[in-house]
Coordinates of C-alpha atoms in Angstrom, one line a residue:
M243 CA 187.7 -1.1 41.7
T244 CA 188.3 -3.0 44.9
R245 CA 185.4 -3.2 47.3
L246 CA 186.2 -3.0 51.0
S247 CA 184.0 -3.6 54.0
R248 CA 182.3 -1.0 56.1
L249 CA 183.8 0.6 59.3
P250 CA 181.6 0.5 62.4
L251 CA 179.2 3.5 62.4
L252 CA 180.8 4.6 65.7
V253 CA 184.1 5.2 63.8
L254 CA 182.7 6.6 60.6
G255 CA 180.1 9.0 62.0
L256 CA 179.1 11.1 59.1
V257 CA 180.4 9.5 55.9
L258 CA 180.1 10.5 52.3
A259 CA 178.8 8.7 49.3
I260 CA 179.5 9.4 45.7
V261 CA 177.1 8.0 43.2
C262 CA 177.4 7.8 39.4
A263 CA 175.6 10.6 37.6
G264 CA 172.5 9.4 35.9
C265 CA 172.6 5.9 37.4
A266 CA 169.2 4.2 38.0
G267 CA 167.8 3.5 41.4
T268 CA 169.5 6.3 43.3
S269 CA 168.4 6.1 47.0
A270 CA 165.9 8.7 48.2
A271 CA 168.3 9.1 51.1
T272 CA 171.0 10.5 48.8
A273 CA 171.4 14.2 49.4
P274 CA 173.8 16.9 48.4
G275 CA 176.7 17.9 50.6
V276 CA 180.3 18.9 50.7
L277 CA 183.0 16.5 49.8
K278 CA 186.2 16.7 51.9
V279 CA 189.2 15.9 49.8
A280 CA 192.8 15.4 51.1
W281 CA 194.8 17.1 48.3
P282 CA 198.6 16.5 48.0
S283 CA 199.8 20.0 47.1
N284 CA 199.0 23.6 47.2
P285 CA 198.0 25.0 43.8
S286 CA 200.7 26.9 41.9
S287 CA 197.9 29.2 40.6
L288 CA 194.2 29.1 40.1
D289 CA 194.8 30.9 36.8
P290 CA 195.0 28.0 34.3
Q291 CA 197.2 29.9 31.9
R292 CA 199.7 30.9 34.5
G293 CA 200.1 27.9 36.7
N294 CA 203.0 25.5 36.3
S295 CA 202.0 22.3 38.2
G296 CA 200.1 19.3 36.8
S297 CA 198.7 18.7 40.2
D298 CA 196.7 21.8 39.9
H299 CA 194.2 20.1 37.6
G300 CA 192.1 18.5 40.3
V301 CA 191.1 21.9 41.5
L302 CA 191.1 23.6 38.1
F303 CA 188.6 21.1 36.7
T304 CA 186.1 22.2 39.4
L305 CA 186.2 25.8 38.3
Y306 CA 186.7 25.6 34.6
D307 CA 185.1 23.8 31.7
T308 CA 187.2 23.1 28.7
L309 CA 186.3 23.8 25.1
V310 CA 186.8 20.1 24.3
S311 CA 186.4 17.2 26.7
F312 CA 187.6 13.6 26.5
T313 CA 186.4 10.1 27.2
P314 CA 187.9 8.9 30.5
E315 CA 189.0 5.4 29.3
T316 CA 190.6 6.3 25.9
L317 CA 191.2 10.1 26.0
E318 CA 189.3 10.5 22.7
P319 CA 187.9 14.0 22.1
A320 CA 184.4 14.6 23.3
P321 CA 182.1 17.7 23.3
G322 CA 182.7 20.3 26.0
L323 CA 181.9 24.0 25.7
A324 CA 182.3 23.4 22.0
Q325 CA 179.4 21.1 21.2
S326 CA 180.9 20.2 17.8
W327 CA 183.8 21.1 15.5
D328 CA 184.9 21.1 11.9
Q329 CA 188.4 20.1 10.8
S330 CA 187.7 19.8 7.0
D331 CA 190.3 22.4 6.4
P332 CA 193.6 21.0 7.8
T333 CA 194.8 24.6 8.6
A334 CA 191.7 25.6 10.5
L335 CA 189.6 24.4 13.4
V336 CA 186.0 25.7 13.5
L337 CA 184.3 25.4 16.9
H338 CA 180.5 25.5 17.3
L339 CA 179.9 26.7 20.9
R340 CA 177.1 25.9 23.3
R341 CA 174.4 28.5 23.8
G342 CA 173.1 29.7 27.1
V343 CA 176.4 29.2 29.0
T344 CA 177.5 31.9 31.5
F345 CA 180.6 32.4 33.6
H346 CA 180.2 32.5 37.3
D347 CA 180.1 36.3 37.3
G348 CA 177.2 36.4 34.8
T349 CA 179.4 37.2 31.8
P350 CA 178.1 35.4 28.7
F351 CA 180.3 32.6 27.2
D352 CA 180.5 33.2 23.5
A353 CA 182.9 33.4 20.6
E354 CA 184.4 36.7 21.8
A355 CA 185.2 35.1 25.1
V356 CA 187.0 32.3 23.3
R357 CA 189.0 34.8 21.3
Y358 CA 190.0 36.7 24.5
N359 CA 191.1 33.4 26.1
I360 CA 193.2 32.3 23.2
E361 CA 194.9 35.7 22.8
R362 CA 195.6 35.8 26.5
A363 CA 197.1 32.3 26.4
Q364 CA 199.4 33.6 23.7
G365 CA 200.5 36.6 25.8
E366 CA 203.8 37.2 27.5
L367 CA 202.6 36.3 31.0
S368 CA 201.2 32.9 29.9
N369 CA 202.9 29.6 30.7
I370 CA 201.0 27.8 27.9
Q371 CA 202.2 29.8 24.9
A372 CA 203.5 26.6 23.3
D373 CA 200.1 25.0 23.6
V374 CA 198.6 27.5 21.3
Q375 CA 201.6 28.2 19.1
A376 CA 199.9 26.7 16.1
I377 CA 197.1 29.3 16.1
A378 CA 197.9 32.2 13.8
G379 CA 194.7 34.0 14.2
I380 CA 191.1 33.8 15.4
D381 CA 188.0 34.7 13.4
V382 CA 184.6 35.2 15.2
L383 CA 182.2 34.0 12.6
D384 CA 179.1 34.7 14.8
A385 CA 178.3 34.8 18.4
H386 CA 178.6 31.0 18.8
T387 CA 181.1 30.1 16.1
V388 CA 184.8 30.7 16.1
R389 CA 187.5 29.7 13.6
L390 CA 191.1 29.1 14.7
N391 CA 193.4 29.6 11.8
L392 CA 196.6 27.5 12.0
T393 CA 200.1 28.1 10.8
A394 CA 200.2 24.5 9.7
P395 CA 198.1 21.4 10.1
D396 CA 198.0 20.4 13.7
S397 CA 195.7 17.5 14.7
S398 CA 196.9 17.7 18.3
L399 CA 195.1 21.1 18.8
L400 CA 191.7 19.5 19.4
L401 CA 192.8 17.6 22.6
T402 CA 195.1 20.5 23.5
L403 CA 191.8 22.4 24.1
A404 CA 190.8 19.7 26.6
D405 CA 193.7 21.0 28.9
R406 CA 194.8 24.3 30.2
A407 CA 194.5 26.0 26.8
G408 CA 190.8 25.1 26.7
M409 CA 189.9 26.2 30.2
M410 CA 187.8 29.3 29.7
I411 CA 188.1 32.2 32.1
S412 CA 185.8 35.2 32.4
P413 CA 187.2 38.1 30.3
T414 CA 185.3 40.5 32.7
A415 CA 187.0 39.0 35.8
A416 CA 190.4 38.8 34.1
E417 CA 190.3 42.5 33.2
Q418 CA 189.0 43.5 36.6
H419 CA 191.6 41.6 38.6
G420 CA 194.7 41.6 36.3
E421 CA 197.5 39.6 37.8
A422 CA 195.4 39.0 40.9
F423 CA 192.9 36.9 38.9
E424 CA 194.6 33.7 40.2
R425 CA 193.2 34.7 43.6
N426 CA 189.8 35.6 42.1
P427 CA 189.2 32.9 39.5
V428 CA 186.0 32.8 37.5
G429 CA 185.1 30.1 35.0
T430 CA 182.1 28.3 33.7
G431 CA 182.7 25.1 35.7
P432 CA 180.3 23.1 37.9
W433 CA 181.6 24.9 41.0
R434 CA 182.6 28.5 41.7
F435 CA 185.4 29.8 43.8
V436 CA 184.9 30.5 47.5
E437 CA 188.4 30.8 49.1
W438 CA 192.0 29.8 48.8
Q439 CA 193.9 29.8 52.1
N440 CA 197.5 29.4 50.8
G441 CA 198.9 26.1 51.9
A442 CA 195.8 25.1 53.8
R443 CA 192.7 24.7 51.7
V444 CA 190.7 25.6 48.6
R445 CA 186.9 25.7 48.8
V446 CA 184.4 25.7 45.9
E447 CA 180.6 25.8 45.9
R448 CA 177.9 24.7 43.5
F449 CA 177.3 27.0 40.6
G450 CA 173.5 27.1 40.4
D451 CA 173.4 28.2 36.7
Y452 CA 175.7 25.4 35.5
W453 CA 174.9 24.5 31.8
Q454 CA 174.8 20.7 32.3
Q455 CA 171.3 20.1 33.8
G456 CA 171.3 18.1 37.0
L457 CA 175.0 18.6 37.6
P458 CA 176.9 18.9 39.8
H459 CA 175.5 16.8 42.6
L460 CA 177.7 18.2 45.4
D461 CA 177.0 21.4 47.2
G462 CA 180.7 22.0 47.4
I463 CA 184.2 20.6 47.7
T464 CA 186.9 21.4 50.3
F465 CA 190.4 20.6 49.2
T466 CA 192.5 20.4 52.3
I467 CA 196.2 20.7 51.4
M468 CA 198.1 17.7 53.0
T469 CA 201.6 17.5 51.6
D470 CA 202.3 14.6 54.0
D471 CA 200.5 11.7 52.4
S472 CA 200.6 9.7 55.7
T473 CA 198.7 12.5 57.3
A474 CA 196.1 12.4 54.5
V475 CA 195.6 8.7 55.1
N476 CA 195.2 9.2 58.9
A477 CA 192.7 11.9 58.2
L478 CA 190.8 9.6 55.9
R479 CA 190.8 6.8 58.5
S480 CA 189.5 9.1 61.2
G481 CA 186.7 10.5 59.1
Q482 CA 188.2 14.0 58.9
Q483 CA 188.5 13.6 55.1
D484 CA 186.3 11.6 52.7
F485 CA 188.6 11.2 49.7
A486 CA 192.4 10.8 49.3
F487 CA 194.0 10.8 45.9
D488 CA 197.2 8.8 45.3
P489 CA 197.8 7.8 48.9
P490 CA 201.2 6.2 49.8
P491 CA 201.5 2.9 48.0
Q492 CA 201.9 0.9 51.2
D493 CA 198.7 2.3 52.5
I494 CA 196.6 1.1 49.5
G495 CA 197.2 -2.5 50.5
N496 CA 196.5 -1.8 54.2
L497 CA 193.3 0.0 53.4
E498 CA 192.2 -2.9 51.2
E499 CA 192.3 -5.0 54.3
S500 CA 190.5 -2.4 56.5
P501 CA 186.8 -2.1 56.7
G502 CA 185.1 1.1 55.7
F503 CA 186.7 2.1 52.4
D504 CA 186.5 1.7 48.6
A505 CA 189.6 1.9 46.4
S506 CA 190.1 2.6 42.7
V507 CA 193.3 1.6 41.1
S508 CA 193.8 2.2 37.4
P509 CA 196.4 2.9 34.7
Q510 CA 197.4 6.5 34.0
L511 CA 199.7 8.8 32.0
Y512 CA 201.3 10.1 35.2
Q513 CA 205.0 9.2 35.1
K514 CA 207.8 9.5 37.7
I515 CA 210.8 11.1 35.9
V516 CA 213.9 13.2 36.5
Y517 CA 213.8 16.5 34.7
L518 CA 217.2 17.7 33.4
D519 CA 218.4 21.2 32.5
V520 CA 220.2 20.2 29.3
A521 CA 221.7 23.6 29.0
A522 CA 223.5 23.4 32.4
P523 CA 226.5 21.3 33.4
P524 CA 226.8 18.4 33.8
F525 CA 223.8 17.7 31.6
D526 CA 224.9 19.8 28.7
D527 CA 226.9 16.7 27.7
V528 CA 224.7 14.0 26.2
R529 CA 227.1 11.3 27.4
V530 CA 226.4 12.2 31.0
R531 CA 222.7 12.2 30.4
R532 CA 223.0 8.7 28.8
A533 CA 225.1 7.5 31.7
L534 CA 222.5 8.7 34.1
N535 CA 219.8 6.6 32.3
L536 CA 222.0 3.5 32.1
A537 CA 222.8 3.5 35.8
I538 CA 219.2 3.1 36.9
N539 CA 217.5 -0.1 37.7
R540 CA 213.9 0.9 37.0
E541 CA 212.3 -2.4 38.0
Q542 CA 213.9 -2.1 41.4
L543 CA 212.7 1.5 41.8
L544 CA 209.1 0.6 41.0
E545 CA 209.2 -2.3 43.4
V546 CA 210.7 -0.3 46.3
A547 CA 208.7 3.0 45.8
H548 CA 205.3 1.6 44.7
F549 CA 205.4 -2.1 45.6
G550 CA 205.4 -3.0 41.9
R551 CA 202.1 -1.3 41.2
G552 CA 202.4 0.1 37.7
E553 CA 204.9 -0.4 34.8
V554 CA 208.5 0.6 34.0
G555 CA 208.7 3.7 31.7
W556 CA 211.1 4.1 28.9
M557 CA 209.4 7.0 27.2
P558 CA 206.7 9.6 28.0
L559 CA 203.8 7.2 27.2
P560 CA 202.7 3.9 28.8
S561 CA 202.5 0.7 26.7
A562 CA 198.7 0.8 26.7
H563 CA 198.6 4.2 24.9
W564 CA 197.6 4.2 21.2
A565 CA 200.8 6.2 20.4
Y566 CA 203.2 3.8 22.0
P567 CA 205.6 2.8 19.2
E568 CA 205.9 -0.8 18.0
P569 CA 208.5 -2.0 18.0
L570 CA 209.7 -0.1 21.0
V571 CA 212.2 2.7 20.3
P572 CA 215.8 2.2 21.7
T573 CA 215.9 2.7 25.4
Y574 CA 218.3 2.5 28.3
P575 CA 218.5 -0.9 30.0
F576 CA 220.3 -1.2 33.3
D577 CA 224.0 -1.2 32.3
P578 CA 226.2 0.2 35.0
E579 CA 229.4 -0.7 33.1
Q580 CA 228.4 1.2 30.1
A581 CA 227.4 4.1 32.3
R582 CA 230.9 4.2 33.8
S583 CA 232.4 4.1 30.4
L584 CA 230.4 7.1 29.2
L585 CA 231.3 9.1 32.2
A586 CA 235.0 8.4 31.6
E587 CA 234.6 9.3 27.9
A588 CA 233.0 12.6 29.0
G589 CA 236.1 13.4 31.2
H590 CA 234.5 12.5 34.5
T591 CA 236.9 9.7 35.5
G592 CA 236.4 10.6 39.2
G593 CA 232.6 10.6 38.8
V594 CA 230.2 13.5 38.7
D595 CA 228.3 15.5 41.4
F596 CA 225.1 17.4 41.1
P597 CA 222.2 18.7 43.3
M598 CA 218.7 17.5 42.6
I599 CA 215.4 18.7 43.9
V600 CA 213.2 16.1 45.5
Y601 CA 209.7 16.7 47.0
T602 CA 209.3 16.4 50.8
D603 CA 206.6 13.7 50.9
P604 CA 207.8 10.3 52.3
T605 CA 207.3 8.5 49.0
S606 CA 209.4 11.0 47.0
I607 CA 212.1 11.0 49.7
R608 CA 212.2 7.2 49.6
L609 CA 212.4 7.2 45.8
G610 CA 215.1 9.8 45.9
E611 CA 217.2 7.9 48.4
V612 CA 217.0 4.6 46.3
L613 CA 217.9 6.6 43.1
K614 CA 220.8 8.2 44.9
Y615 CA 222.1 4.8 46.0
Q616 CA 221.8 3.3 42.5
L617 CA 223.6 6.3 40.8
G618 CA 226.3 6.3 43.5
K619 CA 227.3 2.8 42.4
V620 CA 228.7 4.2 39.1
G621 CA 230.2 7.4 40.6
I622 CA 227.2 9.7 40.1
R623 CA 226.9 11.5 43.4
V624 CA 223.6 13.2 44.1
D625 CA 222.9 15.9 46.7
L626 CA 219.1 15.6 47.4
I627 CA 217.4 19.0 48.0
P628 CA 214.1 18.4 49.8
T629 CA 211.7 21.1 48.6
E630 CA 207.9 21.6 48.7
L631 CA 206.3 20.9 45.3
T632 CA 205.2 24.4 44.3
Q633 CA 208.5 25.9 45.4
G634 CA 210.5 23.2 43.7
S635 CA 208.7 23.6 40.4
S636 CA 209.4 27.4 40.5
E637 CA 213.1 27.0 41.5
F638 CA 213.7 24.5 38.7
F639 CA 211.6 25.7 35.8
N640 CA 211.6 29.5 36.4
E641 CA 214.7 30.3 38.5
R642 CA 216.9 27.4 37.1
R643 CA 218.6 27.1 40.5
Y644 CA 219.3 23.3 40.1
P645 CA 220.2 21.2 37.1
A646 CA 217.8 18.3 38.0
M647 CA 214.5 17.6 39.7
L648 CA 213.0 14.3 40.7
S649 CA 209.3 14.9 40.0
A650 CA 206.6 13.6 37.5
W651 CA 205.1 14.3 34.2
T652 CA 201.4 14.4 34.8
G653 CA 200.3 13.7 31.2
R654 CA 198.3 15.6 28.6
P655 CA 195.2 14.5 26.7
D656 CA 197.1 14.5 23.4
P657 CA 200.6 13.0 23.3
A658 CA 202.0 15.6 20.9
L659 CA 201.4 18.2 23.5
T660 CA 203.6 16.2 25.9
Y661 CA 206.4 16.2 23.4
K662 CA 205.9 19.9 22.6
L663 CA 205.9 21.1 26.2
M664 CA 208.8 18.9 27.4
F665 CA 211.2 18.8 24.4
T666 CA 210.8 21.6 21.9
A667 CA 212.9 24.8 22.4
E668 CA 209.8 26.8 23.3
G669 CA 208.3 24.2 25.7
Y670 CA 207.9 25.4 29.2
Y671 CA 209.1 22.2 30.7
N672 CA 212.3 22.2 28.6
T673 CA 214.1 24.3 31.3
G674 CA 217.2 25.1 29.3
H675 CA 215.1 25.8 26.1
V676 CA 217.6 23.9 24.0
G677 CA 216.4 22.8 20.6
T678 CA 217.2 19.2 19.5
P679 CA 217.5 18.4 15.8
G680 CA 214.7 16.2 14.5
I681 CA 212.2 17.1 17.2
D682 CA 210.3 19.8 15.4
E683 CA 210.2 17.8 12.1
A684 CA 208.9 14.7 13.8
L685 CA 206.3 16.7 15.7
A686 CA 205.1 18.4 12.5
A687 CA 204.8 14.9 10.9
A688 CA 202.8 13.6 13.8
N689 CA 200.4 16.6 13.7
A690 CA 200.0 16.7 9.9
G691 CA 196.9 14.4 9.7
A692 CA 194.2 12.9 11.9
D693 CA 194.9 9.3 10.9
L694 CA 196.2 7.5 14.1
A695 CA 198.6 5.2 12.2
Q696 CA 200.3 8.2 10.6
R697 CA 200.4 10.0 13.9
R698 CA 201.8 7.0 15.7
E699 CA 204.6 6.8 13.2
G700 CA 205.5 10.5 13.7
L701 CA 205.3 10.2 17.5
G702 CA 207.5 7.1 17.3
R703 CA 210.2 9.1 15.6
L704 CA 209.8 11.7 18.4
A705 CA 210.2 9.0 21.0
A706 CA 213.4 7.7 19.3
T707 CA 214.9 11.2 19.1
V708 CA 214.2 11.9 22.8
A709 CA 215.8 8.6 23.8
D710 CA 218.8 9.0 21.5
N711 CA 219.5 12.4 23.1
A712 CA 218.5 11.3 26.6
L713 CA 216.5 14.5 27.1
F714 CA 215.1 13.3 30.3
V715 CA 215.2 10.3 32.7
P716 CA 212.0 8.3 32.5
L717 CA 211.4 6.0 35.5
F718 CA 208.0 4.4 35.8
F719 CA 204.2 4.8 35.6
P720 CA 202.7 4.2 39.0
A721 CA 199.1 3.0 39.0
S722 CA 196.6 5.8 39.8
A723 CA 194.8 5.2 43.1
A724 CA 192.1 6.9 45.0
V725 CA 190.7 5.7 48.4
Y726 CA 187.4 7.0 49.9
S727 CA 184.6 6.1 52.3
D728 CA 182.8 2.9 51.4
D729 CA 179.6 5.0 50.9
V730 CA 181.4 6.7 48.0
S731 CA 180.6 5.6 44.5
G732 CA 180.6 7.2 41.1
Y733 CA 184.2 8.3 41.0
Q734 CA 185.4 7.9 37.4
P735 CA 189.1 7.6 37.0
S736 CA 190.6 8.4 33.7
L737 CA 193.8 7.5 31.8
L738 CA 194.8 11.1 32.2
G739 CA 195.1 10.4 35.9
K740 CA 193.6 13.7 37.0
P741 CA 190.3 13.5 38.9
K742 CA 187.1 15.2 38.0
F743 CA 184.3 15.3 40.6
T744 CA 181.4 16.4 38.4
T745 CA 179.5 13.1 38.6
V746 CA 179.9 12.7 42.3
R747 CA 177.0 12.5 44.8
I748 CA 177.3 12.5 48.6
A749 CA 174.9 11.2 51.2
R750 CA 175.3 11.9 54.9

């Protein structure tokens, strides 16, 4: 964390402080309050099973606890709503649930609620069917014990339950509101829902009966939707906002030199990528997909778009991750001559044209323009389609209006889930739903046992298959950054790169 000096009180006025939960010597002046967060995108949904954007998580984590949690630094599984589990049978996962937990509407959290959630996640309206595909059935052993019966050994399921599939919603509220549940969300999380003004703000308030004693410390959080990240930084500087997540890269350095703020910069799984619809032309030809990868100078992209903060990405995992293959699988170095050769071999002697969605924030536009310039050098002509994040995700993944989208993969607690969602035929983020030989077999091998060495080998084969078939275009992993008032402390970044605010305090 970078410590920055204090703004004059005249400028700051009322300022917020975040203090680590449980830390000794908390000032008596520390008091609860409402944290004002500049958030970069409107949620796609507040129903965790039916949303489609990884940027939803910052809001979802306030409303919903997960069955399994994880350690921030290593993403190892940790107790959540399930206080313990048993995996002695490789084709079953037994969860021992916490007692005395209630949903925000007073509905008891118990084994029946878990069964309801899993079965709903497997339903036709769910966007996370692939997450729970391995679950063949659910047995309620008693009010606080549930057994998930698996079709085959799947060691990735545990951390899958630390993501959307493990976010527990109230069965009562879900039945009452039906498809309108996303506008009336009810979970067991540290805060409960107050309002969602579409495109403007989301407000949550403290849930007084939260099961973790002493938490949360905040009375509430207001997420103000600011899709223009420069606007978010200006609001932070002026004191209108207290916390900005992933501000523009150039502003991180400027804020480091300005009094009044703290900054946290850390590694993350979040990766800038180009999604491809491999069932649609021109990307139904693997030679075109390979040419696209070879035409990109990733080091230059990282430097121009993020001032070199982060690392170049060749696969869906950063080099610090335990599942990163050693030696590195074959990747695509910058080789424009080979790119031109592959295009000619594919019959595109005059080059190739395609439209690509790009988000409307300045950082994304700048990245898109540089990428367009690089690709144009080899005859790949890109028509950039600036689109707001939620709309762009829907138009690409659901409507399939465009063959490519410059976006990001926001990461998942277990790497097998990343491969499953992005590259299996059933995966939601595999827009064309095209199966690739070797993917399912390597995924099964990676999930067959809990031993990390065995899993790394299987995941390495997955990475090699993805690279050989050029199923997407990895670009780079920007460093995760958060900037907030210099009275703020206790913010705990994680390798997942998606903020949680449970341990936050605020003093006025």
